[in-house]
Coordinates of C-alpha atoms in Angstrom, one line a residue:
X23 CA 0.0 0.0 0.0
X24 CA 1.4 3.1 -1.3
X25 CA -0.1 6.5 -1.8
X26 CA 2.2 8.6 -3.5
X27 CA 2.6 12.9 -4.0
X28 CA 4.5 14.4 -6.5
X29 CA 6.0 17.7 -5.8
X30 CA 3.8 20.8 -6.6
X31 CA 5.0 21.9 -10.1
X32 CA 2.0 22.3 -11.9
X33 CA 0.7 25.8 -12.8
X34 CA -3.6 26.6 -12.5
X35 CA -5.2 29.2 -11.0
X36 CA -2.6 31.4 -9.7
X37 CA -0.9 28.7 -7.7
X38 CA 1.3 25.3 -8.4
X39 CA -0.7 22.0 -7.7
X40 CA 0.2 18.3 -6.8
X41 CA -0.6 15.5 -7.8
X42 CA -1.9 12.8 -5.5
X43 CA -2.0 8.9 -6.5
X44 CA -2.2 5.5 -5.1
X45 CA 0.1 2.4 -6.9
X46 CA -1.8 -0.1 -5.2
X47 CA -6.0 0.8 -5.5
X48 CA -8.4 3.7 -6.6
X49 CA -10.1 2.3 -3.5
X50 CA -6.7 3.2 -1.2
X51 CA -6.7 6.5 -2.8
X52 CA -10.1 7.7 -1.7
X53 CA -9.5 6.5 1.5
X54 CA -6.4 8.5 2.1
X55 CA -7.7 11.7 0.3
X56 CA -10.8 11.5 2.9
X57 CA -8.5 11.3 5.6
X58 CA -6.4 13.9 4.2
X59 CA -9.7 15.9 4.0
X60 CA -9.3 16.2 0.4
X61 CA -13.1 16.7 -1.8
X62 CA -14.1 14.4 -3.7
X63 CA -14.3 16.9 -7.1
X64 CA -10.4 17.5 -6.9
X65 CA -10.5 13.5 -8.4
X66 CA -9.5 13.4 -11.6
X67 CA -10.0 10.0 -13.0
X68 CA -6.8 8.5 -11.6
X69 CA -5.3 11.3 -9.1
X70 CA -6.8 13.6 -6.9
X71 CA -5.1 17.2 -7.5
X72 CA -3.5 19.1 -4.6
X73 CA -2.5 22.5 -4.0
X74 CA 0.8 23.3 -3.0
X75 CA 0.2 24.3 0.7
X76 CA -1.5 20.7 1.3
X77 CA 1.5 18.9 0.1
X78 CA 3.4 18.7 3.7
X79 CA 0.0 17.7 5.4
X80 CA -0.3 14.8 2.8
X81 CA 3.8 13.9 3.1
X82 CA 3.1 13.9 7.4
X83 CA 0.0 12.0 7.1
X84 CA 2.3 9.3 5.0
X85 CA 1.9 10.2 1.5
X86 CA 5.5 9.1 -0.2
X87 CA 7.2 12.4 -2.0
X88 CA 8.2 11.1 -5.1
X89 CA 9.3 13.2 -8.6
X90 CA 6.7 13.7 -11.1
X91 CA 8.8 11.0 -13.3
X92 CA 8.4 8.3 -10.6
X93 CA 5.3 9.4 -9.7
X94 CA 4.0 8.7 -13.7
X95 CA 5.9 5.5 -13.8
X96 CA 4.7 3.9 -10.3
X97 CA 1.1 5.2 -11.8
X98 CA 1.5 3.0 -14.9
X99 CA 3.0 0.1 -13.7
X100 CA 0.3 -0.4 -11.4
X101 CA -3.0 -0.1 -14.1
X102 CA -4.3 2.7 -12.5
X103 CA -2.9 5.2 -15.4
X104 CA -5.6 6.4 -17.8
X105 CA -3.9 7.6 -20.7
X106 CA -4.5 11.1 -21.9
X107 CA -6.9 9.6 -25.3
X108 CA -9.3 8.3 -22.5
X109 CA -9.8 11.8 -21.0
X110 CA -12.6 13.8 -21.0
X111 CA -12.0 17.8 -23.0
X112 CA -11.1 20.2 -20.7

């Protein structure tokens, strides 16, 4: 059981954002974000987004910093990922 956090690098609405992800279970994830106090509409298919002043929260409440590389790989390899063709418009 592993829920992982990338580092918050990604630029939208006037702050950076992480990206939150589980490599074992969608089922894991949800369970952490609750606990992490995270809504439900920051899900986005495979990751909850974060913003960057709830990353430390997330690391102390046992999220794993990772990079955003490992974080994309560990994503993959466990058959969570869903690819960018399978995504809704935004």
């Amino acid at each position: 059981m592993t829920v992982l956090v990338d580092p918050p690098l990604w630029p939208r609405h006037g702050r950076t954002w992480s990206h939150l992800v589980s490599d074992t279970s969608l089922d894991e994830l949800h369970a952490f974000a609750a606990r992490a106090g995270l809504p439900r509409r920051a899900f986005d298919l495979d990751h909850y987004d974060v913003p960057d002043d709830r990353h430390p929260a997330l690391v102390a409440l046992g999220a794993e910093p990772v990079s955003a590389g490992e974080l994309i790989r560990r994503l993959r390899a466990s058959g969570l990922r869903v690819p960018a063709r399978d995504r809704r418009p935004t």
